[in-house]
Coordinates of C-alpha atoms and ligand atoms in Angstrom, one line a residue:
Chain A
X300 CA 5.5 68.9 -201.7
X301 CA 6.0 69.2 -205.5
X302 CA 4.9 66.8 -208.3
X303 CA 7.6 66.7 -211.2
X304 CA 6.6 65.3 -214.6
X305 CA 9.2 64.4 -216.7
X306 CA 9.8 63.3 -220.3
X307 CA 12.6 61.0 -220.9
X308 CA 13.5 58.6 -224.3
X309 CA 12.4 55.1 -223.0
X310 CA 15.7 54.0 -223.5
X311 CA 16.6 56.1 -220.3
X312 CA 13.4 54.6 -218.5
X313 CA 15.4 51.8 -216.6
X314 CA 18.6 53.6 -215.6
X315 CA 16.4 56.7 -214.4
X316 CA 14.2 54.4 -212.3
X317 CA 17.2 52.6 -210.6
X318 CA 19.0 55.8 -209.7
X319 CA 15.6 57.3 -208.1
X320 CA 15.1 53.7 -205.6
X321 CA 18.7 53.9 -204.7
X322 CA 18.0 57.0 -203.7
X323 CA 14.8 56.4 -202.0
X324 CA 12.8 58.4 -204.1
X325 CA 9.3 57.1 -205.3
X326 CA 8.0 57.4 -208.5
X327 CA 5.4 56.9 -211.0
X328 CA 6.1 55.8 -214.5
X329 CA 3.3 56.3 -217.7
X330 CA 3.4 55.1 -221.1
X331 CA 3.6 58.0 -223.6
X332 CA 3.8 59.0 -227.4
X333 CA 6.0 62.3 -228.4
X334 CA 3.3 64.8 -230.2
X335 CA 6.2 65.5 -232.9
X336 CA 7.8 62.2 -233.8
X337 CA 4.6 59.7 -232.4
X338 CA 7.4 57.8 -231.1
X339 CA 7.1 55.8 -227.4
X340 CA 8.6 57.9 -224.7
X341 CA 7.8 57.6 -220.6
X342 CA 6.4 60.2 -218.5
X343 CA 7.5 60.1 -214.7
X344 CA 5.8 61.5 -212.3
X345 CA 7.4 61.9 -208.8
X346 CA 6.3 63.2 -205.7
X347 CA 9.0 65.0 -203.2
X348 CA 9.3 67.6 -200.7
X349 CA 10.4 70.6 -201.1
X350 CA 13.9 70.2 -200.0
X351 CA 14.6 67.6 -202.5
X352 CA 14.1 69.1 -206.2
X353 CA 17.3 70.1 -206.8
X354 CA 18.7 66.6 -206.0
X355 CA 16.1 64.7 -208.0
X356 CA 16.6 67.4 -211.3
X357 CA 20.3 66.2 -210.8
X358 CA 19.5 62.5 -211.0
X359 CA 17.2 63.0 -214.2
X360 CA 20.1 65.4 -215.8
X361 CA 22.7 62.6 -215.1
X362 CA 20.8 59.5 -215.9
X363 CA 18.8 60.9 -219.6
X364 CA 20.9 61.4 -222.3
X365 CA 20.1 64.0 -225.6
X366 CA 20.3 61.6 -228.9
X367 CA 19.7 62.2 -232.2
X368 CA 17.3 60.5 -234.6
X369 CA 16.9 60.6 -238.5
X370 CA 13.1 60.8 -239.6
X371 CA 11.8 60.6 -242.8
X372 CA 9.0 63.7 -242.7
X373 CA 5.5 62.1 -242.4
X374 CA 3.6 64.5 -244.2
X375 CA 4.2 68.1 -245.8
X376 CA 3.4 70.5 -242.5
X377 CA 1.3 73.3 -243.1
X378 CA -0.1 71.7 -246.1
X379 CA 2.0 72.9 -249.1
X380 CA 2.7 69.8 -251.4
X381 CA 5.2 71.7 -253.2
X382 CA 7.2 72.0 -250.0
X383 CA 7.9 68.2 -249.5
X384 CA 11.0 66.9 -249.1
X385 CA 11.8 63.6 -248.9
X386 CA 14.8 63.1 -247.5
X387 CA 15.1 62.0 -243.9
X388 CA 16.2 64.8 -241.5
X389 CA 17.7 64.6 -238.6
X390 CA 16.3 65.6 -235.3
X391 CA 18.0 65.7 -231.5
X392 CA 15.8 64.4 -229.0
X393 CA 16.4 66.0 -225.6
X394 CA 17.3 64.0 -222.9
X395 CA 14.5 65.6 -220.5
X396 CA 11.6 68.0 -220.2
X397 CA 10.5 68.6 -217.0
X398 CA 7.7 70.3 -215.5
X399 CA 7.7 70.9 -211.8
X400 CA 4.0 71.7 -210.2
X401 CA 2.9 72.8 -206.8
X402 CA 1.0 70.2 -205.1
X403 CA -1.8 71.5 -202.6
X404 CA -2.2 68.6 -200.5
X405 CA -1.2 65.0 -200.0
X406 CA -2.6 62.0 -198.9
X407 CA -1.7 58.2 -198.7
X408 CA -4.3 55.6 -197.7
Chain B
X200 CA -10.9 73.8 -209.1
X201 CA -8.7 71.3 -208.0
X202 CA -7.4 68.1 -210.4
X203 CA -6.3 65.2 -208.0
X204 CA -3.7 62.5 -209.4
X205 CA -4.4 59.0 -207.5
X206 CA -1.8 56.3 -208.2
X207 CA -4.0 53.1 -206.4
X208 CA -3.4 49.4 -207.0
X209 CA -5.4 47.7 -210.5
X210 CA -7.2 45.3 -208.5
X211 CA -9.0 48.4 -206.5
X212 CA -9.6 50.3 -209.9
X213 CA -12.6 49.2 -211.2
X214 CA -14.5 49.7 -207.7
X215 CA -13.4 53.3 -207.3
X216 CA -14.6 54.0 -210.7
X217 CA -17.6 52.8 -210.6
X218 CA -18.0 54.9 -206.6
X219 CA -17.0 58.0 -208.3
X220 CA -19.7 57.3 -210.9
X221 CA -22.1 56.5 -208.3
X222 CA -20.9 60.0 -206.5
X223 CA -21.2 61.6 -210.0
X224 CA -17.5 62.1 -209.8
X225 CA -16.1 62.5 -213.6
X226 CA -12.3 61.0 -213.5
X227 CA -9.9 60.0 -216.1
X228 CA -7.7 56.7 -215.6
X229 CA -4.3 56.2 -217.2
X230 CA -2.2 52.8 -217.1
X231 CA 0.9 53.5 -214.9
X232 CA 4.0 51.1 -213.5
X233 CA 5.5 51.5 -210.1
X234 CA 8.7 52.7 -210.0
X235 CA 10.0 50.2 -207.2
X236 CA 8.1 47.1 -207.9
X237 CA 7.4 48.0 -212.0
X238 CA 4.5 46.6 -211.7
X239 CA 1.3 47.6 -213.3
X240 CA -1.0 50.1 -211.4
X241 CA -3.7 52.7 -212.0
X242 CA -3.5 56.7 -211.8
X243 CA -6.7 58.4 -211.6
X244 CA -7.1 62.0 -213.3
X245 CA -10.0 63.7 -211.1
X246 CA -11.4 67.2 -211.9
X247 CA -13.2 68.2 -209.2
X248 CA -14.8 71.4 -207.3
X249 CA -12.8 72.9 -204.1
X250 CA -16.1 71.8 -201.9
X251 CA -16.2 68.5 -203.4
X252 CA -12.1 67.4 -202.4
X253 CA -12.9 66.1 -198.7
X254 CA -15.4 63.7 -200.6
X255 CA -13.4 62.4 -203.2
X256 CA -10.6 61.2 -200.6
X257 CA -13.7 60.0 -198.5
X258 CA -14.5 57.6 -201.3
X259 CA -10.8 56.9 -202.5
X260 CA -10.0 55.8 -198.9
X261 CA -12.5 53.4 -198.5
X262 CA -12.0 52.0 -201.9
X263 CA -8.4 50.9 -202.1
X264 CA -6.7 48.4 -199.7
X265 CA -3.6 48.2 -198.1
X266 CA -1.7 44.5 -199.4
X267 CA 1.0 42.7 -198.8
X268 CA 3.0 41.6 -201.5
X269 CA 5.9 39.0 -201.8
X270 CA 8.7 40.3 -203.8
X271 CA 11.8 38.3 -205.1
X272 CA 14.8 41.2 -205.3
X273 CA 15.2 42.1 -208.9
X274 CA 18.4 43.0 -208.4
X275 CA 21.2 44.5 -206.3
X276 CA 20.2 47.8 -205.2
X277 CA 23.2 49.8 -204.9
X278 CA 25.6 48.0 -206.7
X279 CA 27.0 45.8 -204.3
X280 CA 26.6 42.0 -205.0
X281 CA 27.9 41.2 -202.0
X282 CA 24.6 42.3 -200.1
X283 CA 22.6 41.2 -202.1
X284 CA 20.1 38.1 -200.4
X285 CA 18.0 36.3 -202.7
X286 CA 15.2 35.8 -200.2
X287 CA 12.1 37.3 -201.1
X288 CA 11.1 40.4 -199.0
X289 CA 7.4 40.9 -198.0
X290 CA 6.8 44.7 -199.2
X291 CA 3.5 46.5 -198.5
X292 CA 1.7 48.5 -201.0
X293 CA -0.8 51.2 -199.9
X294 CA -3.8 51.5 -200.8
X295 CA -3.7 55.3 -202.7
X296 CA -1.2 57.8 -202.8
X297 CA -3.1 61.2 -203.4
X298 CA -1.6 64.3 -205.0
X299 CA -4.1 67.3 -205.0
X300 CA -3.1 70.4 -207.6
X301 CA -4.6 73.4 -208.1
X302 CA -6.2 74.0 -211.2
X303 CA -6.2 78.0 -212.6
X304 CA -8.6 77.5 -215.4
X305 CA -10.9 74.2 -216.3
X306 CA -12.5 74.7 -219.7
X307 CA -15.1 71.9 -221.5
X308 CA -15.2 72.2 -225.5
Chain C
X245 CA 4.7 78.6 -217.9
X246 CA 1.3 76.5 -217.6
X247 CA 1.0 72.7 -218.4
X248 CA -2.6 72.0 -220.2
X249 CA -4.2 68.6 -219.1
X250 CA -6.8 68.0 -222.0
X251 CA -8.9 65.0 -222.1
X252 CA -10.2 64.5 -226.0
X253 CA -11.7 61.7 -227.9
X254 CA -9.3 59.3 -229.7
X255 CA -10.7 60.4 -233.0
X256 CA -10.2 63.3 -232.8
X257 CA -5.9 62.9 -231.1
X258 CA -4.4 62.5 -234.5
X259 CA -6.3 66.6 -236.2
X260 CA -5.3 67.8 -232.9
X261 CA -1.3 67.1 -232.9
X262 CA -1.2 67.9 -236.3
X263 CA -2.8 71.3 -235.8
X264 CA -0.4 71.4 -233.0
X265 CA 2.4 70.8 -234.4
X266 CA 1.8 73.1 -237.4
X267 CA 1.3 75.9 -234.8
X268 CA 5.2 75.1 -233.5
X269 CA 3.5 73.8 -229.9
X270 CA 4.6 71.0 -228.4
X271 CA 3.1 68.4 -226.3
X272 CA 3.2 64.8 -225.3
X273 CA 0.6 61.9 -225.5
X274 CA -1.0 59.7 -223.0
X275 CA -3.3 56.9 -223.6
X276 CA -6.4 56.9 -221.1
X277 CA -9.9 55.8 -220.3
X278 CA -13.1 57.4 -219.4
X279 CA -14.6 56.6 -216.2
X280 CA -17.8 56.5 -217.3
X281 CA -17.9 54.3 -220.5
X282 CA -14.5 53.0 -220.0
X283 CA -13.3 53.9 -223.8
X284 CA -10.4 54.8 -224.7
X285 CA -9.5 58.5 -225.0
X286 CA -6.1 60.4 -225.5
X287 CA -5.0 63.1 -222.8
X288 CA -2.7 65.6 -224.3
X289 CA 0.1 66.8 -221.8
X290 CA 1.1 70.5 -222.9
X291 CA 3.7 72.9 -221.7
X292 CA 3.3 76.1 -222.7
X293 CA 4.0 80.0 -221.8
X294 CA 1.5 82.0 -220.4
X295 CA 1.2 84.7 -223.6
X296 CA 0.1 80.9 -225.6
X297 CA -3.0 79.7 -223.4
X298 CA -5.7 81.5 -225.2
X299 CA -3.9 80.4 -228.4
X300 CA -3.7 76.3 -227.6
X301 CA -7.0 76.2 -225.7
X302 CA -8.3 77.6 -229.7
X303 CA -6.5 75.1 -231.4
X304 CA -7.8 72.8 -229.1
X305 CA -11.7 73.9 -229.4
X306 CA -11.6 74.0 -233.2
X307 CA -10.1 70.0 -233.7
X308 CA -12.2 68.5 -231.1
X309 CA -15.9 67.3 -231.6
X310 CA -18.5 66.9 -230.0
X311 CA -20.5 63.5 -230.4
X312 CA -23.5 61.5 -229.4
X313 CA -22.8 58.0 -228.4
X314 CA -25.6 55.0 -228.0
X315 CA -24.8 53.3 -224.5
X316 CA -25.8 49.7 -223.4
X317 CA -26.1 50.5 -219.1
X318 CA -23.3 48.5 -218.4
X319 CA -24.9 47.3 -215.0
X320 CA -27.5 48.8 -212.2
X321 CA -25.5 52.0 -211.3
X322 CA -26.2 52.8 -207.3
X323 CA -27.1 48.9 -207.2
X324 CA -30.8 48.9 -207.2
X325 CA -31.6 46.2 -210.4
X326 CA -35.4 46.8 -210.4
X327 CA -34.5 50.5 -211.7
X328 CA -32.6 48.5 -214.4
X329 CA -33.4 49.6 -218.0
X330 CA -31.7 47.3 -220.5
X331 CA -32.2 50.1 -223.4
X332 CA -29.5 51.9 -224.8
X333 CA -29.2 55.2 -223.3
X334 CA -27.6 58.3 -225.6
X335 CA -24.7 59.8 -224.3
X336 CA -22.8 63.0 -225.3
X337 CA -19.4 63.5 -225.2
X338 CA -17.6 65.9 -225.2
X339 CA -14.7 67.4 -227.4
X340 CA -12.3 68.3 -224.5
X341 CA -12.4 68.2 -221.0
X342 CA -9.0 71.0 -220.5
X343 CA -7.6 71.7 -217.3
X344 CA -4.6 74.5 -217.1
X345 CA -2.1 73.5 -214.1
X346 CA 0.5 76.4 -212.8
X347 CA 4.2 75.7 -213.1
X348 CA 6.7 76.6 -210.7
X349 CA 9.7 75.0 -212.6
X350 CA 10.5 74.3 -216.2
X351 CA 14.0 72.1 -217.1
X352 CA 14.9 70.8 -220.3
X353 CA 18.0 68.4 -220.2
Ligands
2BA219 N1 7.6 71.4 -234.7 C1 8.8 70.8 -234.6 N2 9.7 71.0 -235.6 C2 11.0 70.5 -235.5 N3 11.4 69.7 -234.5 C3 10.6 69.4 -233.5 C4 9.2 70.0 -233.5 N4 8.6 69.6 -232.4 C5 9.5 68.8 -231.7 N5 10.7 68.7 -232.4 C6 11.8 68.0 -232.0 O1 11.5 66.6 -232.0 C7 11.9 66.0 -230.7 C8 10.8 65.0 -230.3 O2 9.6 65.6 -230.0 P1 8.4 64.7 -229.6 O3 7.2 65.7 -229.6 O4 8.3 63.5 -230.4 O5 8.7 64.3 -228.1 C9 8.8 65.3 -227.1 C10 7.5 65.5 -226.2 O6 7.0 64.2 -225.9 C11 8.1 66.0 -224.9 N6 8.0 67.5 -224.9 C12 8.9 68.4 -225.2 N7 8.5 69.7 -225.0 C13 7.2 69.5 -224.5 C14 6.2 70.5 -224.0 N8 6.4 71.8 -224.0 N9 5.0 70.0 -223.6 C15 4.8 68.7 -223.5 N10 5.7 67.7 -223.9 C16 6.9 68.2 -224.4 O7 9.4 65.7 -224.8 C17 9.8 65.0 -226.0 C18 11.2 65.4 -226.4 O8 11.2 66.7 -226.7 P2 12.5 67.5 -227.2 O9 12.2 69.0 -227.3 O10 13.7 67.1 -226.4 O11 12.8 67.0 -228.7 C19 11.9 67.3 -229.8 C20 12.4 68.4 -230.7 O12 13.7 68.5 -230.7
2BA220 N1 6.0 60.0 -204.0 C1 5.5 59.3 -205.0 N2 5.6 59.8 -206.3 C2 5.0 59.2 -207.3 N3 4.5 57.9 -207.2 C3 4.4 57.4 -206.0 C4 4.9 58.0 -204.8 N4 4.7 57.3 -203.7 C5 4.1 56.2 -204.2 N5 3.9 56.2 -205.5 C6 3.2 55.3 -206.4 O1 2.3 54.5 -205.6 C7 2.6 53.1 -205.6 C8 2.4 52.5 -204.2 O2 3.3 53.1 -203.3 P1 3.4 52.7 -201.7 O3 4.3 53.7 -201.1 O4 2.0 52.6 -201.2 O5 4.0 51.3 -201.7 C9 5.4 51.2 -202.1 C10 6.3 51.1 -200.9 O6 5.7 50.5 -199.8 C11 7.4 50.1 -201.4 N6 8.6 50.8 -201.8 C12 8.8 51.8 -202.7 N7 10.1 52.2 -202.8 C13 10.7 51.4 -202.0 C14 12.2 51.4 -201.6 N8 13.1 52.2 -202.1 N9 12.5 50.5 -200.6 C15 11.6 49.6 -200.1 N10 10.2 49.7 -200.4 C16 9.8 50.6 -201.3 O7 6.9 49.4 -202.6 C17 5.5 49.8 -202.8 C18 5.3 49.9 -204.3 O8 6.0 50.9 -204.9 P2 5.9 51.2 -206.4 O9 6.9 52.3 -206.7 O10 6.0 49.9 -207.2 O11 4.4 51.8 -206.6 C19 4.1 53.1 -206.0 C20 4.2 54.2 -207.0 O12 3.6 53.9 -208.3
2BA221 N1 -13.9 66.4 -214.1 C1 -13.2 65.5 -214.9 N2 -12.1 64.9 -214.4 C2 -11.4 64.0 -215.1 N3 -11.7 63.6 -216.3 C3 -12.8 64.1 -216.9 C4 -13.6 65.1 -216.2 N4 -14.7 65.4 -217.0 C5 -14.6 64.7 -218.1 N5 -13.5 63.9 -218.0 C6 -12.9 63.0 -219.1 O1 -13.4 63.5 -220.4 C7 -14.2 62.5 -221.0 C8 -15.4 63.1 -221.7 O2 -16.2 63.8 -220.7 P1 -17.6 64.5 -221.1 O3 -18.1 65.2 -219.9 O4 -17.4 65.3 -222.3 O5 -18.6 63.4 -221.5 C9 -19.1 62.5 -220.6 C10 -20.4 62.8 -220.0 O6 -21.2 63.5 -220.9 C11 -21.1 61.4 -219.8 N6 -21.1 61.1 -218.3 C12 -20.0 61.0 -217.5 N7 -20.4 60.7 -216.3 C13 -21.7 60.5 -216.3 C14 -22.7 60.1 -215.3 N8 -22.4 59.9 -214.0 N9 -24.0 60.1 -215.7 C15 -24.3 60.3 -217.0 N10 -23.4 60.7 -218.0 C16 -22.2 60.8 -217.6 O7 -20.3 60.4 -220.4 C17 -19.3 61.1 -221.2 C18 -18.0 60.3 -221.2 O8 -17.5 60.2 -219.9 P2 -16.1 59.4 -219.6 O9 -15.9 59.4 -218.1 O10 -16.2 58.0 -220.3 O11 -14.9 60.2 -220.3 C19 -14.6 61.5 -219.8 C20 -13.4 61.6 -218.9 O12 -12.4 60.7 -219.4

């Protein structure tokens, strides 16, 4: 048994849930906030057997794109005033990260 | 060290917190959605001793209940309208589903 | 790879993705609640290589406080109410619960 947690853009949240019930696997979805751009993202969290990581990472690669965004810099990093540049940059936004964990034991009730 | 991740249903949430407390259990809650019937639900963050893991699913099993739950399709798994029957389905939710990780290194600040 | 679970006080989420930001570590935000006194707290979801532990777990000790907080018993915890004492109770909390989870896989899509 594994437990993959997995950062997708919410606008990938729908697609990625449909494509993991029509193919019978369960998930978990929680709200979440990127630590860089403090924008709304969704963290899944799915429990499988061993056997079937490869073909969940497949469904997440398939169904999460990679987008850019333009951002206007919230504040000067590190500090330095001086340093400050207005001007919205732009930033890509991968379409997943994705942590897989080994999972000791597991229980339903 | 062990951290256990409990997905159970919100109307069993504020009964198993309030065990664990009693227990002296510390846990962590964070608002989640099933993936099938994206509905709201609970997932419990548990930091717990090895010893103390027999315990914790002791109390978690006798906290949440098994339901029944009457769900109107939300749409054509699949793909194919042609299967698709509008009827609702009665769908049963356990009562916890229990994933138990092993923890290398716990520090409190 | 390890993937940091800490559990810190809301007031102190904002300092702490700053610092880790500035330090080029990234990490994702989920909004939770302690079991105890039911508040609101952040948990900060962290991947990270193994050479950066020591690193984030200081980043994390030196942006999260410690505080005292006056508690009205919210009811008669194990159920006995003569052993009910209305007063407020001081509690501490405090600055980060961390756990450090192994990871078998890392993707990025
Ligand atoms: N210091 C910095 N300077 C310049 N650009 C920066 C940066 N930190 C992040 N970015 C860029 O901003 C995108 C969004 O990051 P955010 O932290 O909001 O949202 C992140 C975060 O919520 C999560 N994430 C990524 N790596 C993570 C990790 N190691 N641990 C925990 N969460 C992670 O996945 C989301 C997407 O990450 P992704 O890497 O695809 O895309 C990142 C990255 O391309
Ligand atoms: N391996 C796993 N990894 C991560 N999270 C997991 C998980 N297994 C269960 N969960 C979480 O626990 C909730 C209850 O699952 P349970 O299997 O008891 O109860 C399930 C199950 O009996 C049923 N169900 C789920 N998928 C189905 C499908 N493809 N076809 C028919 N019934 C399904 O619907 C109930 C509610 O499912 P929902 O997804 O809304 O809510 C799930 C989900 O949030
Ligand atoms: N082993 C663990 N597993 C998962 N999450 C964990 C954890 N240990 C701590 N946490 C999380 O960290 C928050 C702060 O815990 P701390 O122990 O510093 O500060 C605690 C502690 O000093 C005190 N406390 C907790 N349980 C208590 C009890 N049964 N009796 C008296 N005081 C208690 O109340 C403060 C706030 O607790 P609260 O539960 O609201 O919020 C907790 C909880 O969300």
């Amino acid at each position: 048994m594994k437990l993959i947690m997995a950062v997708v853009q919410d606008k990938d949240s729908n697609r990625l849930s449909d494509a993991l019930v029509e193919n019978k696997f369960q998930a978990t979805k929680l709200a979440s906030t990127g630590g860089f751009l403090r924008a709304g993202n969704t963290t899944f969290m799915i429990g499988i057997e061993d056997k079937d990581v490869d073909a969940v990472l497949t469904i997440i690669k398939e169904n999460c794109e990679t987008r850019e965004q333009l951002v206007a810099p919230i504040s000067p990093m590190g500090g330095n005033a001086d340093s400050y540049v207005p001007y919205p940059v732009e930033v890509q936004i991968g379409g997943a990260t994705v942590f897989i964990l080994p999972v000791e034991q597991f229980e339903k009730f």
